[in-house]
Amino acid sequence: MINIVLFGPPGSGKGTQSEKLIKKYGLSHLSTGDILRNEIAEGTELGRRAKSYMDAGDLVPDHEVIAMLTRRLAGSKDSPGFIFDGFPRTVEQAGALDQELEKLGLRVDIMVSLEVEKEELIKRLLLRAKDTGRADDTLEVIEKRLEVYTSQTMPLIDFYKKMNKYASVDGMGSVDDIFGRIVRVVDDCK
Ligand code: B4P
């Protein structure tokens, strides 16, 4: 059993690397971005409330995301471990994650932080915009998401450093090379 927080700015490869980690370790994937986009696609109340925040590049309020994550965790009790992709994004979310995991007798084992240069992040997301047409992949919204990452999400690095769970990984280069770096870090902590 291993529980991994996959961390990094928008476009750092969290979703991309999660897919490969799931295949290798058989973990359950909890991507708050994917769950929220599904809620929007299905036209749920939560989706309607989340859409304006996501379209503007803001974070969806903590209480909404924490409640959503808690429901998913409770429904996957028998999982061999989790990849938390895009969650937590605030210190409040990180505290809530610890509390919820503790109720299940679990904990975060490692926080893998993907480090990517800003120009590369913007390049990747603008390329994705062409492929998928995601509403939040416009230059203006990308810049906003990067600001939000710096002000609200980066403080989590200290949160996990204090618990000796922080591992920095170079997120520049090919998807496979980056995956190899992540696997080394994960295997070391098992
Ligand atoms: P997310 O869905 O988490 O989106 P993201 O940060 O853009 O990262 P993603 O995982 O999709 O992209 P990746 O880097 O893999 O969040 C979207 C929004 O949802 C947030 O802005 C917020 O509003 C809301 N939200 C989500 N979670 C929340 C929370 N916990 N609290 C509050 N709000 C929340 O990939 C990007 C692109 O790069 C892809 O096209 C990929 O193919 C490419 N790529 C990846 N690796 C590459 C490489 N090595 N080389 C070249 N290209 C690469």
GROMACS .gro file of C-alpha atoms and ligand atoms in nm:
model
  243
    1MET     CA    1   0.000   0.000   0.000
    2ILE     CA    2   0.136   0.338  -0.096
    3ASN     CA    3  -0.040   0.673  -0.113
    4ILE     CA    4   0.117   0.934  -0.339
    5VAL     CA    5   0.038   1.303  -0.373
    6LEU     CA    6   0.138   1.403  -0.725
    7PHE     CA    7   0.205   1.773  -0.710
    8GLY     CA    8   0.303   2.048  -0.952
    9PRO     CA    9   0.181   2.352  -1.143
   10PRO     CA   10  -0.078   2.329  -1.422
   11GLY     CA   11   0.082   2.150  -1.717
   12SER     CA   12   0.356   1.986  -1.512
   13GLY     CA   13   0.242   1.638  -1.616
   14LYS     CA   14   0.036   1.526  -1.315
   15GLY     CA   15  -0.241   1.371  -1.521
   16THR     CA   16   0.004   1.228  -1.775
   17GLN     CA   17   0.227   1.064  -1.514
   18SER     CA   18  -0.069   0.944  -1.305
   19GLU     CA   19  -0.183   0.722  -1.591
   20LYS     CA   20   0.156   0.550  -1.601
   21LEU     CA   21   0.178   0.515  -1.222
   22ILE     CA   22  -0.166   0.354  -1.208
   23LYS     CA   23  -0.058   0.092  -1.462
   24LYS     CA   24   0.268   0.017  -1.282
   25TYR     CA   25   0.146   0.006  -0.922
   26GLY     CA   26  -0.227  -0.071  -0.962
   27LEU     CA   27  -0.327   0.235  -0.760
   28SER     CA   28  -0.661   0.415  -0.757
   29HIS     CA   29  -0.656   0.753  -0.927
   30LEU     CA   30  -0.823   1.047  -0.755
   31SER     CA   31  -0.795   1.348  -0.984
   32THR     CA   32  -1.006   1.635  -0.856
   33GLY     CA   33  -0.975   1.810  -1.194
   34ASP     CA   34  -1.115   1.504  -1.377
   35ILE     CA   35  -1.393   1.455  -1.121
   36LEU     CA   36  -1.493   1.822  -1.148
   37ARG     CA   37  -1.492   1.812  -1.530
   38ASN     CA   38  -1.716   1.502  -1.515
   39GLU     CA   39  -1.955   1.683  -1.282
   40ILE     CA   40  -1.970   1.970  -1.532
   41ALA     CA   41  -2.023   1.733  -1.826
   42GLU     CA   42  -2.309   1.560  -1.639
   43GLY     CA   43  -2.467   1.895  -1.549
   44THR     CA   44  -2.480   1.827  -1.175
   45GLU     CA   45  -2.535   2.099  -0.913
   46LEU     CA   46  -2.171   2.070  -0.806
   47GLY     CA   47  -2.060   2.097  -1.169
   48ARG     CA   48  -2.266   2.412  -1.213
   49ARG     CA   49  -2.113   2.567  -0.900
   50ALA     CA   50  -1.756   2.465  -0.999
   51LYS     CA   51  -1.765   2.576  -1.363
   52SER     CA   52  -1.727   2.951  -1.315
   53TYR     CA   53  -1.425   2.904  -1.086
   54MET     CA   54  -1.255   2.662  -1.326
   55ASP     CA   55  -1.323   2.872  -1.636
   56ALA     CA   56  -1.168   3.173  -1.460
   57GLY     CA   57  -0.860   2.976  -1.346
   58ASP     CA   58  -0.955   3.000  -0.978
   59LEU     CA   59  -0.965   2.713  -0.731
   60VAL     CA   60  -1.303   2.563  -0.655
   61PRO     CA   61  -1.379   2.644  -0.285
   62ASP     CA   62  -1.214   2.411  -0.035
   63HIS     CA   63  -1.539   2.288   0.124
   64GLU     CA   64  -1.671   2.167  -0.214
   65VAL     CA   65  -1.353   1.984  -0.312
   66ILE     CA   66  -1.297   1.834   0.034
   67ALA     CA   67  -1.655   1.699   0.050
   68MET     CA   68  -1.617   1.553  -0.301
   69LEU     CA   69  -1.285   1.387  -0.218
   70THR     CA   70  -1.417   1.247   0.110
   71ARG     CA   71  -1.708   1.080  -0.073
   72ARG     CA   72  -1.469   0.921  -0.324
   73LEU     CA   73  -1.230   0.798  -0.055
   74ALA     CA   74  -1.509   0.635   0.142
   75GLY     CA   75  -1.616   0.454  -0.174
   76SER     CA   76  -1.268   0.310  -0.243
   77LYS     CA   77  -1.174   0.170   0.097
   78ASP     CA   78  -1.029  -0.153  -0.042
   79SER     CA   79  -0.789   0.014  -0.282
   80PRO     CA   80  -0.421  -0.096  -0.277
   81GLY     CA   81  -0.328   0.273  -0.257
   82PHE     CA   82  -0.409   0.609  -0.410
   83ILE     CA   83  -0.262   0.868  -0.640
   84PHE     CA   84  -0.392   1.208  -0.543
   85ASP     CA   85  -0.361   1.411  -0.863
   86GLY     CA   86  -0.427   1.784  -0.825
   87PHE     CA   87  -0.533   1.741  -0.462
   88PRO     CA   88  -0.449   1.889  -0.217
   89ARG     CA   89  -0.409   2.238  -0.364
   90THR     CA   90  -0.432   2.439  -0.040
   91VAL     CA   91  -0.304   2.387   0.312
   92GLU     CA   92  -0.663   2.345   0.429
   93GLN     CA   93  -0.715   2.063   0.176
   94ALA     CA   94  -0.391   1.895   0.291
   95GLY     CA   95  -0.509   1.899   0.653
   96ALA     CA   96  -0.845   1.754   0.551
   97LEU     CA   97  -0.676   1.480   0.349
   98ASP     CA   98  -0.466   1.376   0.649
   99GLN     CA   99  -0.777   1.363   0.868
  100GLU     CA  100  -0.978   1.158   0.620
  101LEU     CA  101  -0.693   0.914   0.559
  102GLU     CA  102  -0.639   0.875   0.933
  103LYS     CA  103  -1.003   0.767   0.971
  104LEU     CA  104  -0.922   0.482   0.729
  105GLY     CA  105  -0.595   0.398   0.908
  106LEU     CA  106  -0.394   0.543   0.616
  107ARG     CA  107  -0.154   0.831   0.549
  108VAL     CA  108   0.021   1.013   0.267
  109ASP     CA  109   0.353   0.834   0.212
  110ILE     CA  110   0.514   1.076  -0.032
  111MET     CA  111   0.451   1.403  -0.213
  112VAL     CA  112   0.617   1.401  -0.556
  113SER     CA  113   0.664   1.756  -0.682
  114LEU     CA  114   0.715   1.793  -1.058
  115GLU     CA  115   0.941   2.090  -1.134
  116VAL     CA  116   0.888   2.247  -1.478
  117GLU     CA  117   0.991   2.585  -1.619
  118LYS     CA  118   0.711   2.838  -1.673
  119GLU     CA  119   0.769   2.873  -2.051
  120GLU     CA  120   0.741   2.495  -2.091
  121LEU     CA  121   0.417   2.485  -1.886
  122ILE     CA  122   0.258   2.749  -2.108
  123LYS     CA  123   0.378   2.573  -2.424
  124ARG     CA  124   0.230   2.238  -2.314
  125LEU     CA  125  -0.106   2.384  -2.213
  126LEU     CA  126  -0.145   2.586  -2.533
  127LEU     CA  127  -0.069   2.269  -2.728
  128ARG     CA  128  -0.329   2.079  -2.525
  129ALA     CA  129  -0.581   2.356  -2.603
  130LYS     CA  130  -0.542   2.273  -2.972
  131ASP     CA  131  -0.597   1.899  -2.909
  132THR     CA  132  -0.880   1.907  -2.656
  133GLY     CA  133  -1.023   2.260  -2.656
  134ARG     CA  134  -1.025   2.267  -2.274
  135ALA     CA  135  -1.193   2.592  -2.168
  136ASP     CA  136  -0.922   2.676  -1.911
  137ASP     CA  137  -0.628   2.636  -2.151
  138THR     CA  138  -0.627   2.992  -2.291
  139LEU     CA  139  -0.322   3.213  -2.231
  140GLU     CA  140  -0.513   3.449  -1.999
  141VAL     CA  141  -0.653   3.167  -1.785
  142ILE     CA  142  -0.322   2.977  -1.783
  143GLU     CA  143  -0.148   3.289  -1.645
  144LYS     CA  144  -0.417   3.314  -1.375
  145ARG     CA  145  -0.379   2.944  -1.284
  146LEU     CA  146  -0.003   2.988  -1.251
  147GLU     CA  147  -0.057   3.287  -1.017
  148VAL     CA  148  -0.304   3.086  -0.809
  149TYR     CA  149  -0.055   2.799  -0.795
  150THR     CA  150   0.218   3.030  -0.663
  151SER     CA  151   0.002   3.202  -0.402
  152GLN     CA  152  -0.226   2.922  -0.279
  153THR     CA  153  -0.069   2.588  -0.371
  154MET     CA  154   0.309   2.633  -0.337
  155PRO     CA  155   0.285   2.674   0.044
  156LEU     CA  156   0.212   2.300   0.048
  157ILE     CA  157   0.577   2.235  -0.032
  158ASP     CA  158   0.668   2.349   0.319
  159PHE     CA  159   0.375   2.156   0.465
  160TYR     CA  160   0.513   1.826   0.327
  161LYS     CA  161   0.880   1.919   0.380
  162LYS     CA  162   0.811   1.954   0.752
  163MET     CA  163   0.679   1.597   0.753
  164ASN     CA  164   0.978   1.469   0.551
  165LYS     CA  165   0.746   1.362   0.272
  166TYR     CA  166   0.853   1.605   0.000
  167ALA     CA  167   1.041   1.473  -0.306
  168SER     CA  168   1.134   1.705  -0.590
  169VAL     CA  169   1.146   1.552  -0.940
  170ASP     CA  170   1.274   1.719  -1.257
  171GLY     CA  171   0.962   1.739  -1.477
  172MET     CA  172   1.144   1.856  -1.790
  173GLY     CA  173   1.216   1.613  -2.073
  174SER     CA  174   1.035   1.314  -2.221
  175VAL     CA  175   0.733   1.158  -2.050
  176ASP     CA  176   0.922   0.828  -2.013
  177ASP     CA  177   1.235   0.987  -1.865
  178ILE     CA  178   1.025   1.176  -1.611
  179PHE     CA  179   0.835   0.858  -1.527
  180GLY     CA  180   1.166   0.680  -1.460
  181ARG     CA  181   1.263   0.955  -1.214
  182ILE     CA  182   0.928   0.927  -1.033
  183VAL     CA  183   0.951   0.548  -1.010
  184ARG     CA  184   1.293   0.573  -0.844
  185VAL     CA  185   1.154   0.809  -0.580
  186VAL     CA  186   0.843   0.596  -0.520
  187ASP     CA  187   1.039   0.269  -0.498
  188ASP     CA  188   1.279   0.428  -0.249
  189CYS     CA  189   0.995   0.516  -0.015
  190LYS     CA  190   0.818   0.177  -0.030
  191B4P     P1  191  -0.640   1.996  -1.321
  191B4P     O1  192  -0.729   1.907  -1.396
  191B4P     O2  193  -0.568   1.938  -1.203
  191B4P     O3  194  -0.542   2.049  -1.435
  191B4P     P2  195  -0.391   2.091  -1.450
  191B4P     O4  196  -0.333   2.152  -1.328
  191B4P     O5  197  -0.392   2.173  -1.575
  191B4P     O6  198  -0.300   1.965  -1.474
  191B4P     P3  199  -0.321   1.838  -1.565
  191B4P     O7  200  -0.293   1.723  -1.474
  191B4P     O8  201  -0.448   1.836  -1.635
  191B4P     O9  202  -0.218   1.852  -1.684
  191B4P     P4  203  -0.085   1.775  -1.713
  191B4P    O10  204   0.011   1.853  -1.633
  191B4P    O11  205  -0.086   1.629  -1.697
  191B4P    O12  206  -0.717   2.127  -1.267
  191B4P     C1  207  -0.803   2.205  -1.349
  191B4P     C2  208  -0.885   2.303  -1.264
  191B4P    O13  209  -0.974   2.228  -1.174
  191B4P     C3  210  -0.807   2.393  -1.167
  191B4P    O14  211  -0.759   2.511  -1.230
  191B4P     C4  212  -0.917   2.424  -1.058
  191B4P    O15  213  -1.006   2.523  -1.102
  191B4P     C5  214  -0.993   2.293  -1.048
  191B4P     N1  215  -0.942   2.207  -0.940
  191B4P     C6  216  -0.885   2.085  -0.959
  191B4P     N2  217  -0.847   2.034  -0.839
  191B4P     C7  218  -0.879   2.126  -0.746
  191B4P     C8  219  -0.862   2.132  -0.603
  191B4P     N3  220  -0.803   2.033  -0.535
  191B4P     N4  221  -0.906   2.242  -0.537
  191B4P     C9  222  -0.966   2.341  -0.603
  191B4P     N5  223  -0.983   2.343  -0.736
  191B4P    C10  224  -0.942   2.236  -0.809
  191B4P    O16  225  -0.064   1.792  -1.872
  191B4P    C11  226  -0.069   1.911  -1.942
  191B4P    C12  227  -0.030   1.887  -2.089
  191B4P    O17  228   0.110   1.865  -2.097
  191B4P    C13  229  -0.095   1.764  -2.153
  191B4P    O18  230  -0.142   1.799  -2.280
  191B4P    C14  231   0.018   1.662  -2.165
  191B4P    O19  232   0.005   1.578  -2.277
  191B4P    C15  233   0.140   1.750  -2.175
  191B4P     N6  234   0.260   1.689  -2.119
  191B4P    C16  235   0.268   1.623  -2.002
  191B4P     N7  236   0.396   1.582  -1.981
  191B4P    C17  237   0.470   1.627  -2.087
  191B4P    C18  238   0.607   1.620  -2.124
  191B4P     N8  239   0.697   1.559  -2.047
  191B4P     N9  240   0.647   1.679  -2.239
  191B4P    C19  241   0.557   1.743  -2.319
  191B4P    N10  242   0.426   1.752  -2.290
  191B4P    C20  243   0.382   1.695  -2.175
   0.00000   0.00000   0.00000
